CSV table of C-alpha atoms and ligand atoms in Angstrom, one decimal:
chain,number,residue,atom,x,y,z
A,20,UNK,CA,-10.8,100.5,146.0
A,21,UNK,CA,-9.4,103.9,147.3
A,22,UNK,CA,-9.5,106.8,144.8
A,23,UNK,CA,-7.7,108.3,143.1
A,24,UNK,CA,-5.9,105.2,142.2
A,25,UNK,CA,-2.6,104.6,140.4
A,26,UNK,CA,-3.6,102.0,137.8
A,27,UNK,CA,-1.1,99.7,136.2
A,28,UNK,CA,-1.6,99.4,132.4
A,29,UNK,CA,0.1,98.0,129.3
A,30,UNK,CA,0.9,100.0,126.2
A,31,UNK,CA,-0.9,98.2,123.3
A,32,UNK,CA,1.2,100.0,120.7
A,33,UNK,CA,4.5,98.7,122.1
A,34,UNK,CA,3.6,95.3,123.5
A,35,UNK,CA,4.6,92.3,121.3
A,36,UNK,CA,2.1,89.9,122.9
A,37,UNK,CA,4.8,87.5,124.2
A,38,UNK,CA,2.7,86.9,127.4
A,39,UNK,CA,5.8,86.7,129.6
A,40,UNK,CA,4.2,89.1,132.1
A,41,UNK,CA,1.0,87.0,132.3
A,42,UNK,CA,3.1,83.9,133.1
A,43,UNK,CA,5.1,85.8,135.7
A,44,UNK,CA,2.3,87.6,137.7
A,45,UNK,CA,1.8,85.7,141.0
A,46,UNK,CA,-1.8,87.0,141.3
A,47,UNK,CA,-3.0,86.2,137.8
A,48,UNK,CA,-3.8,89.9,137.3
A,49,UNK,CA,-2.7,89.9,133.7
A,50,UNK,CA,-4.8,88.3,130.9
A,51,UNK,CA,-5.2,88.6,127.2
A,52,UNK,CA,-7.6,88.2,124.3
A,53,UNK,CA,-6.9,88.3,120.5
A,54,UNK,CA,-6.4,92.0,120.6
A,55,UNK,CA,-4.6,93.1,123.8
A,56,UNK,CA,-2.8,92.1,127.0
A,57,UNK,CA,-4.5,93.8,130.0
A,58,UNK,CA,-4.1,94.3,133.8
A,59,UNK,CA,-7.0,93.7,136.2
A,60,UNK,CA,-6.9,96.7,138.6
A,61,UNK,CA,-8.9,94.7,141.2
A,62,UNK,CA,-6.1,92.1,141.5
A,63,UNK,CA,-2.8,93.9,140.9
A,64,UNK,CA,-1.0,94.7,144.1
A,65,UNK,CA,2.0,96.6,142.5
A,66,UNK,CA,4.4,93.8,143.4
A,67,UNK,CA,6.4,94.8,140.2
A,68,UNK,CA,7.4,91.2,139.4
A,69,UNK,CA,6.2,91.7,135.8
A,70,UNK,CA,8.3,94.8,135.2
A,71,UNK,CA,11.8,93.4,134.6
A,72,UNK,CA,10.6,90.4,132.5
A,73,UNK,CA,8.9,92.5,129.8
A,74,UNK,CA,11.2,92.7,126.8
A,75,UNK,CA,9.7,96.0,125.5
A,76,UNK,CA,9.0,98.1,128.5
A,77,UNK,CA,5.3,98.3,127.5
A,78,UNK,CA,4.3,96.8,130.9
A,79,UNK,CA,5.6,99.8,132.8
A,80,UNK,CA,2.7,102.2,132.2
A,81,UNK,CA,0.7,103.9,135.0
A,82,UNK,CA,-2.2,106.4,135.1
A,83,UNK,CA,-3.8,108.0,138.1
A,84,UNK,CA,-7.5,107.7,137.7
A,85,UNK,CA,-10.7,108.3,139.8
A,86,UNK,CA,-12.3,105.2,138.3
A,87,UNK,CA,-10.1,102.3,137.1
A,88,UNK,CA,-10.3,101.5,133.4
A,89,UNK,CA,-12.2,98.2,133.1
A,90,UNK,CA,-10.8,95.1,131.3
A,91,UNK,CA,-13.3,95.7,128.5
A,92,UNK,CA,-12.0,99.2,128.0
A,93,UNK,CA,-8.4,98.0,127.9
A,94,UNK,CA,-9.3,95.2,125.4
A,95,UNK,CA,-10.7,97.9,123.0
A,96,UNK,CA,-7.6,100.2,123.1
A,97,UNK,CA,-5.3,100.8,120.2
A,98,UNK,CA,-3.3,103.2,122.2
A,99,UNK,CA,-3.1,104.2,125.9
A,100,UNK,CA,-5.3,107.1,127.0
A,101,UNK,CA,-3.4,110.2,128.2
A,102,UNK,CA,-3.0,111.0,131.9
A,103,UNK,CA,-6.1,113.1,132.8
A,104,UNK,CA,-5.7,116.1,135.0
A,105,UNK,CA,-6.7,115.0,138.5
A,106,UNK,CA,-7.2,117.4,141.4
A,107,UNK,CA,-8.2,116.2,144.8
A,108,UNK,CA,-11.5,117.6,146.2
A,109,UNK,CA,-11.0,118.0,149.9
A,110,UNK,CA,-14.3,120.0,150.4
A,111,UNK,CA,-12.6,122.2,153.0
A,112,UNK,CA,-12.5,126.0,152.4
A,113,UNK,CA,-9.3,126.4,154.5
A,114,UNK,CA,-7.5,123.7,152.6
A,115,UNK,CA,-8.7,125.2,149.3
A,116,UNK,CA,-7.1,128.4,150.4
A,117,UNK,CA,-3.9,126.5,151.0
A,118,UNK,CA,-4.0,125.0,147.5
A,119,UNK,CA,-4.4,128.6,146.2
A,120,UNK,CA,-1.4,129.6,148.3
A,121,UNK,CA,0.7,126.9,146.6
A,122,UNK,CA,-0.6,128.0,143.2
A,123,UNK,CA,0.4,131.6,144.0
A,124,UNK,CA,3.9,130.5,145.0
A,125,UNK,CA,4.3,128.8,141.7
A,126,UNK,CA,2.8,131.7,139.8
A,127,UNK,CA,5.4,134.0,141.5
A,128,UNK,CA,8.2,131.6,140.6
A,129,UNK,CA,7.1,131.7,137.0
A,130,UNK,CA,6.8,135.5,136.8
A,131,UNK,CA,10.1,135.9,135.0
A,132,UNK,CA,8.4,134.5,131.8
A,133,UNK,CA,6.7,137.9,131.6
A,134,UNK,CA,3.1,136.5,131.6
A,135,UNK,CA,1.1,133.3,132.0
A,136,UNK,CA,3.2,130.4,130.9
A,137,UNK,CA,1.8,127.6,128.7
A,138,UNK,CA,2.9,124.0,128.6
A,139,UNK,CA,4.5,122.7,125.4
A,140,UNK,CA,1.7,121.2,123.1
A,141,UNK,CA,3.2,117.7,123.1
A,142,UNK,CA,3.8,117.6,126.9
A,143,UNK,CA,2.1,114.8,128.8
A,144,UNK,CA,-0.9,115.8,130.9
A,145,UNK,CA,0.2,116.5,134.5
A,146,UNK,CA,-1.6,115.3,137.7
A,147,UNK,CA,-1.8,118.2,140.2
A,148,UNK,CA,-2.8,118.7,143.9
A,149,UNK,CA,-3.3,115.0,144.5
A,150,UNK,CA,-2.2,115.5,148.1
A,151,UNK,CA,-2.4,118.6,150.3
A,152,UNK,CA,-1.9,119.8,153.8
A,153,UNK,CA,-5.1,118.1,155.0
A,154,UNK,CA,-4.3,114.9,153.1
A,155,UNK,CA,-0.6,114.6,152.7
A,156,UNK,CA,1.0,111.3,151.6
A,157,UNK,CA,3.8,109.6,153.7
A,158,UNK,CA,7.0,108.8,151.9
A,159,UNK,CA,10.0,106.9,153.3
A,160,UNK,CA,13.5,108.2,152.8
A,161,UNK,CA,15.5,105.8,150.7
A,162,UNK,CA,18.7,107.8,150.7
A,163,UNK,CA,20.2,111.2,151.4
A,164,UNK,CA,23.6,112.0,149.8
A,165,UNK,CA,25.5,115.3,149.9
A,166,UNK,CA,26.1,116.5,146.4
A,167,UNK,CA,28.5,119.4,147.0
A,168,UNK,CA,31.9,118.7,148.4
A,169,UNK,CA,32.6,118.7,152.1
A,170,UNK,CA,34.6,121.9,152.1
A,171,UNK,CA,32.2,123.7,149.7
A,172,UNK,CA,30.4,126.8,151.0
A,173,UNK,CA,27.0,125.5,150.0
A,174,UNK,CA,25.4,122.2,151.2
A,175,UNK,CA,23.1,120.6,148.6
A,176,UNK,CA,21.6,117.1,149.2
A,177,UNK,CA,20.1,114.5,146.8
A,178,UNK,CA,17.2,112.9,148.6
A,179,UNK,CA,15.3,109.9,147.4
A,180,UNK,CA,11.8,109.4,148.6
A,181,UNK,CA,10.0,106.1,148.2
A,182,UNK,CA,6.2,106.4,147.9
A,183,UNK,CA,5.7,102.6,148.4
A,184,UNK,CA,2.1,101.7,147.4
A,185,UNK,CA,0.9,105.3,147.1
A,186,UNK,CA,0.5,106.9,143.7
A,187,UNK,CA,2.8,109.9,143.2
A,188,UNK,CA,2.6,110.5,139.4
A,189,UNK,CA,5.1,113.3,138.7
A,190,UNK,CA,6.3,114.6,135.4
A,191,UNK,CA,9.8,116.2,134.9
A,192,UNK,CA,9.6,119.9,135.8
A,193,UNK,CA,6.9,119.5,138.5
A,194,UNK,CA,7.4,120.1,142.2
A,195,UNK,CA,6.3,118.5,145.3
A,196,UNK,CA,5.7,120.0,148.8
A,197,UNK,CA,7.4,118.9,151.9
A,198,UNK,CA,5.8,119.6,155.3
A,199,UNK,CA,8.4,120.1,158.1
A,200,UNK,CA,7.2,118.7,161.4
A,201,UNK,CA,6.2,121.1,164.2
A,202,UNK,CA,4.3,124.4,164.1
A,203,UNK,CA,5.1,128.0,163.3
A,204,UNK,CA,5.1,130.9,165.7
A,205,UNK,CA,1.2,131.0,165.6
A,206,UNK,CA,0.9,127.3,166.5
A,207,UNK,CA,-0.1,126.4,162.9
A,208,UNK,CA,1.5,123.5,161.1
A,209,UNK,CA,4.3,124.7,158.8
A,210,UNK,CA,3.2,125.4,155.2
A,211,UNK,CA,4.7,123.0,152.7
A,212,UNK,CA,7.9,124.2,150.9
A,213,UNK,CA,8.1,123.4,147.2
A,214,UNK,CA,11.0,121.4,145.8
A,215,UNK,CA,11.5,120.5,142.1
A,216,UNK,CA,11.5,116.8,141.3
A,217,UNK,CA,15.0,115.9,140.0
A,218,UNK,CA,14.1,112.3,138.8
A,219,UNK,CA,12.2,111.3,135.6
A,220,UNK,CA,8.5,110.2,135.6
A,221,UNK,CA,9.3,106.5,135.9
A,222,UNK,CA,11.3,107.0,139.1
A,223,UNK,CA,14.8,107.7,140.3
A,224,UNK,CA,15.4,104.1,139.5
A,225,UNK,CA,13.4,103.1,136.4
A,226,UNK,CA,10.2,101.2,137.4
A,227,UNK,CA,10.3,102.1,141.1
A,228,UNK,CA,7.8,104.4,142.8
A,229,UNK,CA,10.5,106.8,144.0
A,230,UNK,CA,11.2,110.5,143.4
A,231,UNK,CA,14.4,112.4,144.0
A,232,UNK,CA,14.9,116.0,145.2
A,233,UNK,CA,17.9,118.4,145.1
A,234,UNK,CA,17.8,120.6,148.2
A,235,UNK,CA,20.1,123.4,149.4
A,236,UNK,CA,20.5,124.0,153.1
A,237,UNK,CA,19.4,127.6,153.9
A,238,UNK,CA,20.8,129.1,157.1
A,239,UNK,CA,18.0,129.2,159.6
A,240,UNK,CA,15.7,127.7,157.0
A,241,UNK,CA,13.1,125.4,158.6
A,242,UNK,CA,12.3,122.9,155.8
A,243,UNK,CA,15.6,122.8,153.9
A,244,UNK,CA,17.5,121.9,157.1
A,245,UNK,CA,14.9,119.3,158.0
A,246,UNK,CA,15.2,117.7,154.6
A,247,UNK,CA,19.0,117.9,154.5
A,248,UNK,CA,19.1,116.1,157.9
A,249,UNK,CA,16.7,113.3,156.9
A,250,UNK,CA,18.1,109.8,157.4
A,251,UNK,CA,17.3,106.6,155.5
A,252,UNK,CA,14.1,105.1,156.8
A,253,UNK,CA,12.6,108.4,158.1
A,254,UNK,CA,9.0,109.2,157.0
A,255,UNK,CA,8.1,112.5,155.4
A,256,UNK,CA,4.8,114.2,154.8
A,257,UNK,CA,4.5,115.2,151.1
A,258,UNK,CA,1.9,117.3,149.1
A,259,UNK,CA,1.5,117.8,145.4
A,260,UNK,CA,2.4,117.3,142.7
A,261,UNK,CA,2.3,120.9,141.6
A,262,UNK,CA,3.0,122.7,138.3
A,263,UNK,CA,1.3,122.3,134.9
A,264,UNK,CA,3.5,124.4,132.5
A,265,UNK,CA,7.3,123.9,133.2
A,266,UNK,CA,7.1,120.6,131.3
A,267,UNK,CA,9.2,118.7,128.8
A,268,UNK,CA,7.8,118.3,125.2
A,269,UNK,CA,7.3,114.6,124.5
A,270,UNK,CA,8.3,115.3,120.9
A,271,UNK,CA,11.8,113.6,120.6
A,272,UNK,CA,12.7,116.1,117.8
A,273,UNK,CA,12.2,119.1,120.2
A,274,UNK,CA,15.4,121.1,120.9
A,275,UNK,CA,15.9,121.9,124.5
A,276,UNK,CA,18.0,124.7,126.0
A,277,UNK,CA,18.4,124.7,129.8
A,278,UNK,CA,19.9,127.6,131.8
A,279,UNK,CA,20.3,127.0,135.5
A,280,UNK,CA,22.2,127.8,138.7
A,281,UNK,CA,22.5,125.7,141.9
A,282,UNK,CA,19.4,123.7,142.7
A,283,UNK,CA,17.8,125.0,139.5
A,284,UNK,CA,19.6,122.0,138.0
A,285,UNK,CA,17.0,119.7,139.6
A,286,UNK,CA,14.4,119.8,136.8
A,287,UNK,CA,17.2,119.8,134.2
A,288,UNK,CA,18.5,116.5,135.6
A,289,UNK,CA,14.9,115.1,135.3
A,290,UNK,CA,14.6,116.3,131.7
A,291,UNK,CA,18.0,114.8,130.7
A,292,UNK,CA,17.2,111.5,132.4
A,293,UNK,CA,13.8,111.3,130.7
A,294,UNK,CA,15.3,112.0,127.3
A,295,UNK,CA,18.1,109.4,127.9
A,296,UNK,CA,15.6,106.7,128.9
A,297,UNK,CA,12.8,107.5,126.5
A,298,UNK,CA,14.6,108.5,123.3
A,299,UNK,CA,18.3,108.1,123.7
A,300,UNK,CA,20.8,110.2,121.9
A,301,UNK,CA,18.8,110.4,118.6
A,302,UNK,CA,16.9,113.5,119.6
A,303,UNK,CA,16.5,117.1,118.6
A,304,UNK,CA,19.4,118.0,121.0
A,305,UNK,CA,19.8,119.4,124.5
A,306,UNK,CA,22.1,122.2,125.6
A,307,UNK,CA,22.8,123.3,129.2
A,308,UNK,CA,24.3,126.4,130.6
A,309,UNK,CA,24.9,125.7,134.3
A,310,UNK,CA,26.4,128.2,136.7
A,311,UNK,CA,27.9,127.8,140.2
A,312,UNK,CA,30.5,129.4,142.4
A,313,UNK,CA,33.0,126.6,141.8
A,314,UNK,CA,33.1,122.9,140.7
A,315,UNK,CA,32.9,121.9,144.4
A,316,UNK,CA,29.6,123.8,144.7
A,317,UNK,CA,28.0,122.5,141.5
A,318,UNK,CA,25.4,119.8,142.2
A,319,UNK,CA,25.9,116.7,140.1
A,320,UNK,CA,29.4,117.8,138.9
A,321,UNK,CA,30.7,114.3,138.9
A,322,UNK,CA,27.7,112.5,137.3
A,323,UNK,CA,27.4,115.2,134.6
A,324,UNK,CA,30.9,114.4,133.4
A,325,UNK,CA,29.6,111.0,132.4
A,326,UNK,CA,26.6,112.2,130.3
A,327,UNK,CA,27.5,111.8,126.7
A,328,UNK,CA,28.0,114.9,124.6
A,329,UNK,CA,25.6,113.7,121.9
A,330,UNK,CA,22.8,113.6,124.5
A,331,UNK,CA,23.7,116.9,126.3
A,332,UNK,CA,26.0,119.7,125.3
A,333,UNK,CA,27.2,121.2,128.6
A,334,UNK,CA,28.6,124.6,129.4
A,335,UNK,CA,29.6,124.7,133.1
A,336,UNK,CA,30.6,128.2,134.3
A,337,UNK,CA,32.1,129.3,137.6
A,338,UNK,CA,32.0,132.7,139.3
A,339,UNK,CA,34.4,132.1,142.2
A,340,UNK,CA,37.4,130.1,141.2
A,341,UNK,CA,40.7,131.5,142.4
A,342,UNK,CA,42.9,132.9,139.7
A,343,UNK,CA,40.1,132.7,137.1
A,344,UNK,CA,37.9,135.6,135.9
A,345,UNK,CA,34.3,135.5,137.2
A,346,UNK,CA,31.9,134.0,134.7
A,347,UNK,CA,28.1,133.8,134.8
A,348,UNK,CA,25.8,131.8,132.6
A,349,UNK,CA,24.9,134.9,130.6
A,350,UNK,CA,28.5,135.6,129.8
A,351,UNK,CA,28.8,132.2,128.2
A,352,UNK,CA,25.5,132.6,126.3
A,353,UNK,CA,26.9,135.8,124.8
A,354,UNK,CA,29.8,133.8,123.4
A,355,UNK,CA,27.2,131.8,121.4
A,356,UNK,CA,25.0,134.6,120.0
A,357,UNK,CA,24.6,133.2,116.5
A,358,UNK,CA,23.6,129.7,117.7
A,359,UNK,CA,21.2,131.0,120.3
A,360,UNK,CA,19.7,133.5,117.9
A,361,UNK,CA,18.9,130.7,115.4
A,362,UNK,CA,17.6,128.5,118.3
A,363,UNK,CA,15.1,131.2,119.5
A,364,UNK,CA,13.6,131.4,116.0
A,365,UNK,CA,13.2,127.7,115.6
A,366,UNK,CA,9.5,126.7,116.3
A,367,UNK,CA,10.9,123.5,117.8
A,368,UNK,CA,13.3,125.2,120.3
A,369,UNK,CA,12.3,125.3,123.9
A,370,UNK,CA,14.0,127.4,126.7
A,371,UNK,CA,14.0,126.5,130.4
A,372,UNK,CA,15.5,128.8,133.1
A,373,UNK,CA,15.6,127.7,136.7
A,374,UNK,CA,17.5,128.8,139.8
A,375,UNK,CA,17.8,131.7,142.1
A,376,UNK,CA,15.7,134.8,141.3
A,377,UNK,CA,18.9,136.8,140.9
A,378,UNK,CA,19.8,135.0,137.7
A,379,UNK,CA,16.8,136.4,135.7
A,380,UNK,CA,18.1,139.9,135.1
A,381,UNK,CA,21.5,138.8,133.6
A,382,UNK,CA,19.9,136.1,131.5
A,383,UNK,CA,17.2,138.4,130.3
A,384,UNK,CA,19.8,141.0,129.2
A,385,UNK,CA,21.7,138.4,127.3
A,386,UNK,CA,18.6,137.3,125.4
A,387,UNK,CA,17.9,141.0,124.7
A,388,UNK,CA,21.3,141.4,123.1
A,389,UNK,CA,21.0,138.2,121.2
A,390,UNK,CA,17.6,139.2,119.9
A,391,UNK,CA,18.9,142.6,118.8
A,392,UNK,CA,21.6,140.8,116.8
A,393,UNK,CA,18.9,139.1,114.7
A,394,UNK,CA,16.9,142.3,114.5
A,395,UNK,CA,14.1,141.1,116.7
A,396,UNK,CA,12.5,142.8,119.7
A,397,UNK,CA,13.1,140.5,122.6
A,398,UNK,CA,9.9,141.2,124.5
A,399,UNK,CA,7.8,140.4,121.5
A,400,UNK,CA,9.8,137.2,120.7
A,401,UNK,CA,9.7,136.1,124.4
A,402,UNK,CA,5.9,136.6,124.5
A,403,UNK,CA,5.3,134.7,121.4
A,404,UNK,CA,7.6,131.9,122.6
A,405,UNK,CA,5.7,131.8,125.9
A,406,UNK,CA,2.4,131.6,124.0
A,407,UNK,CA,3.8,128.6,122.0
A,408,UNK,CA,4.9,126.9,125.3
A,409,UNK,CA,8.6,127.5,124.4
A,410,UNK,CA,9.7,129.8,127.1
A,411,UNK,CA,9.8,128.8,130.8
A,412,UNK,CA,11.1,130.4,133.9
A,413,UNK,CA,11.1,129.1,137.5
A,414,UNK,CA,13.0,131.1,140.0
A,415,UNK,CA,12.8,131.4,143.7
B,19,FAD,C1,8.6,126.4,142.4
B,19,FAD,C2,9.7,126.3,143.5
B,19,FAD,C3,10.6,125.3,143.3
B,19,FAD,C4,11.7,125.2,144.3
B,19,FAD,N1,12.6,124.2,144.1
B,19,FAD,C5,13.6,124.1,145.0
B,19,FAD,C6,14.6,123.0,144.8
B,19,FAD,O1,14.5,122.2,143.9
B,19,FAD,N2,15.6,123.0,145.7
B,19,FAD,C7,15.7,123.9,146.8
B,19,FAD,O2,16.7,123.8,147.6
B,19,FAD,N3,14.8,124.9,147.0
B,19,FAD,C8,13.7,125.0,146.1
B,19,FAD,N4,12.8,126.0,146.3
B,19,FAD,C9,12.9,126.8,147.5
B,19,FAD,C10,12.2,126.1,148.7
B,19,FAD,O3,10.8,126.0,148.4
B,19,FAD,C11,12.3,126.8,150.0
B,19,FAD,O4,11.9,128.2,149.8
B,19,FAD,C12,13.8,126.8,150.6
B,19,FAD,O5,14.2,125.5,150.8
B,19,FAD,C13,13.8,127.6,151.9
B,19,FAD,O6,12.9,127.0,152.8
B,19,FAD,P1,13.1,126.9,154.4
B,19,FAD,O7,11.9,126.3,155.0
B,19,FAD,O8,14.4,126.1,154.6
B,19,FAD,O9,13.4,128.4,154.8
B,19,FAD,P2,12.4,129.3,155.6
B,19,FAD,O10,12.3,128.8,157.0
B,19,FAD,O11,11.1,129.4,154.8
B,19,FAD,O12,13.2,130.6,155.6
B,19,FAD,C14,13.2,131.4,154.4
B,19,FAD,C15,14.4,132.3,154.4
B,19,FAD,O13,14.5,133.1,155.5
B,19,FAD,C16,15.7,133.0,156.2
B,19,FAD,N5,15.5,132.9,157.7
B,19,FAD,C17,14.5,132.2,158.3
B,19,FAD,N6,14.6,132.4,159.7
B,19,FAD,C18,15.6,133.2,159.9
B,19,FAD,C19,16.2,133.8,161.0
B,19,FAD,N7,15.8,133.5,162.2
B,19,FAD,N8,17.3,134.6,160.9
B,19,FAD,C20,17.7,134.9,159.6
B,19,FAD,N9,17.2,134.4,158.5
B,19,FAD,C21,16.2,133.6,158.6
B,19,FAD,C22,16.3,131.7,155.8
B,19,FAD,O14,17.7,131.8,155.6
B,19,FAD,C23,15.7,131.4,154.4
B,19,FAD,O15,16.6,131.8,153.4
B,19,FAD,C24,11.8,126.1,145.4
B,19,FAD,C25,10.8,127.1,145.5
B,19,FAD,C26,9.8,127.2,144.5
B,19,FAD,C27,8.8,128.3,144.7
B,20,SF4,S1,2.6,94.4,139.4
B,20,SF4,FE1,2.6,92.4,140.2
B,20,SF4,S2,0.4,92.0,140.6
B,20,SF4,FE2,0.5,93.8,139.2
B,20,SF4,S3,0.4,92.8,137.2
B,20,SF4,FE3,2.6,93.0,137.6
B,20,SF4,S4,3.1,91.0,138.5
B,20,SF4,FE4,0.9,91.2,138.6
B,21,SF4,S1,5.9,91.0,128.8
B,21,SF4,FE1,5.7,93.0,127.9
B,21,SF4,S2,5.7,92.7,125.6
B,21,SF4,FE2,5.3,90.7,126.6
B,21,SF4,S3,3.0,90.6,126.7
B,21,SF4,FE3,3.7,91.5,128.6
B,21,SF4,S4,3.6,93.7,128.3
B,21,SF4,FE4,3.5,92.7,126.3
């Protein structure tokens, strides 16, 4: 068996022991005793036949492991073990340096939090660095759809990558690296560019091993143009996953505030879909401030209109609509000072900021004003929120 391995497991806390999966599996990979229903990692070939027949969804659990959990271990479980942090050991100093370069890129992107970020206490454990430049994984493009309208001045694409039989265990808020083909001016392969995952952990389509990205075409940009030009069926070299702090709390009561511009909406889409699938509308609440030049330039403008208000409260603001005053996310935040002031002081309120680096200043100033209104020093409040895993910034 190749390692690390993506192991198919069953959640013993949710499973109702109806054995439909066992009767469905064409390889007899599923068996049971008086306690649990379990999957034999030696036999399961990820055919997915058992996923749609399970009435509880307990069959759709996956962990990336270096050594597969044995049947004996699975029989003894009362609950599923958490995903352990797994990092690939490539044993190559040059490649270790590249992993460090990726880590530095992420640390730079998180600088706006004012210090070293921490993951929310209830967040699932992420897998990181499973694939790198020396050992990338091949994904197949399942679809590439333009999100911004044809006449819009920005081109943003929604790309779906299918990892087929290969494990790609991503959590919402993580990024993956894409390696553009060819070499740079020095004849070295292009370094991977990071892109936030915009689909939830169980796939763009629930139960499928696929991941979506939200990529903006940059003029003269090597990787963004490569990605935006990909066609269905093309293969792509991928590294990652990366990022261990910009993660969603698993606590359904957690309140989430998302502030984003442009492709910064990618992780926010993943968060929203995760909440919708895992907890539904009965949750602590999600609010989004989303800025773009105009509705035509706002990725996911159409689909967002279909998201119910009791799942996600949306404030879409535009800075370049003819005949309308310019409005930025911070302007709208300042219209809600009392609510945001209360939110910042709630130990269960989590803030996520993502988008172009330029947005940090205005959003920071708005928070400063809001904090002043509740007689709190913003820097102290931000630092304590960050320590509690409640304040997250990813800008690039
Ligand atoms: C944590 C993180 C998450 C990210 N998530 C996303 C995401 O979800 N979606 C997204 O779209 N991006 C995201 N990015 C940005 C992404 O990683 C790339 O930086 C971006 O796509 C540009 O890469 P590129 O290879 O196209 O541009 P590069 O080739 O690296 O060029 C960089 C810049 O230089 C300019 N340039 C290059 N050559 C020339 C030239 N000859 N003349 C003039 N200008 C030139 C380009 O315009 C470009 O803006 C993220 C970055 C980080 C760090
Ligand atoms: S994925 Fe396929 S092989 Fe694996 S347990 Fe389910 S039905 Fe059996
Ligand atoms: S089909 Fe689902 S609920 Fe039924 S035994 Fe299998 S895992 Fe459990």
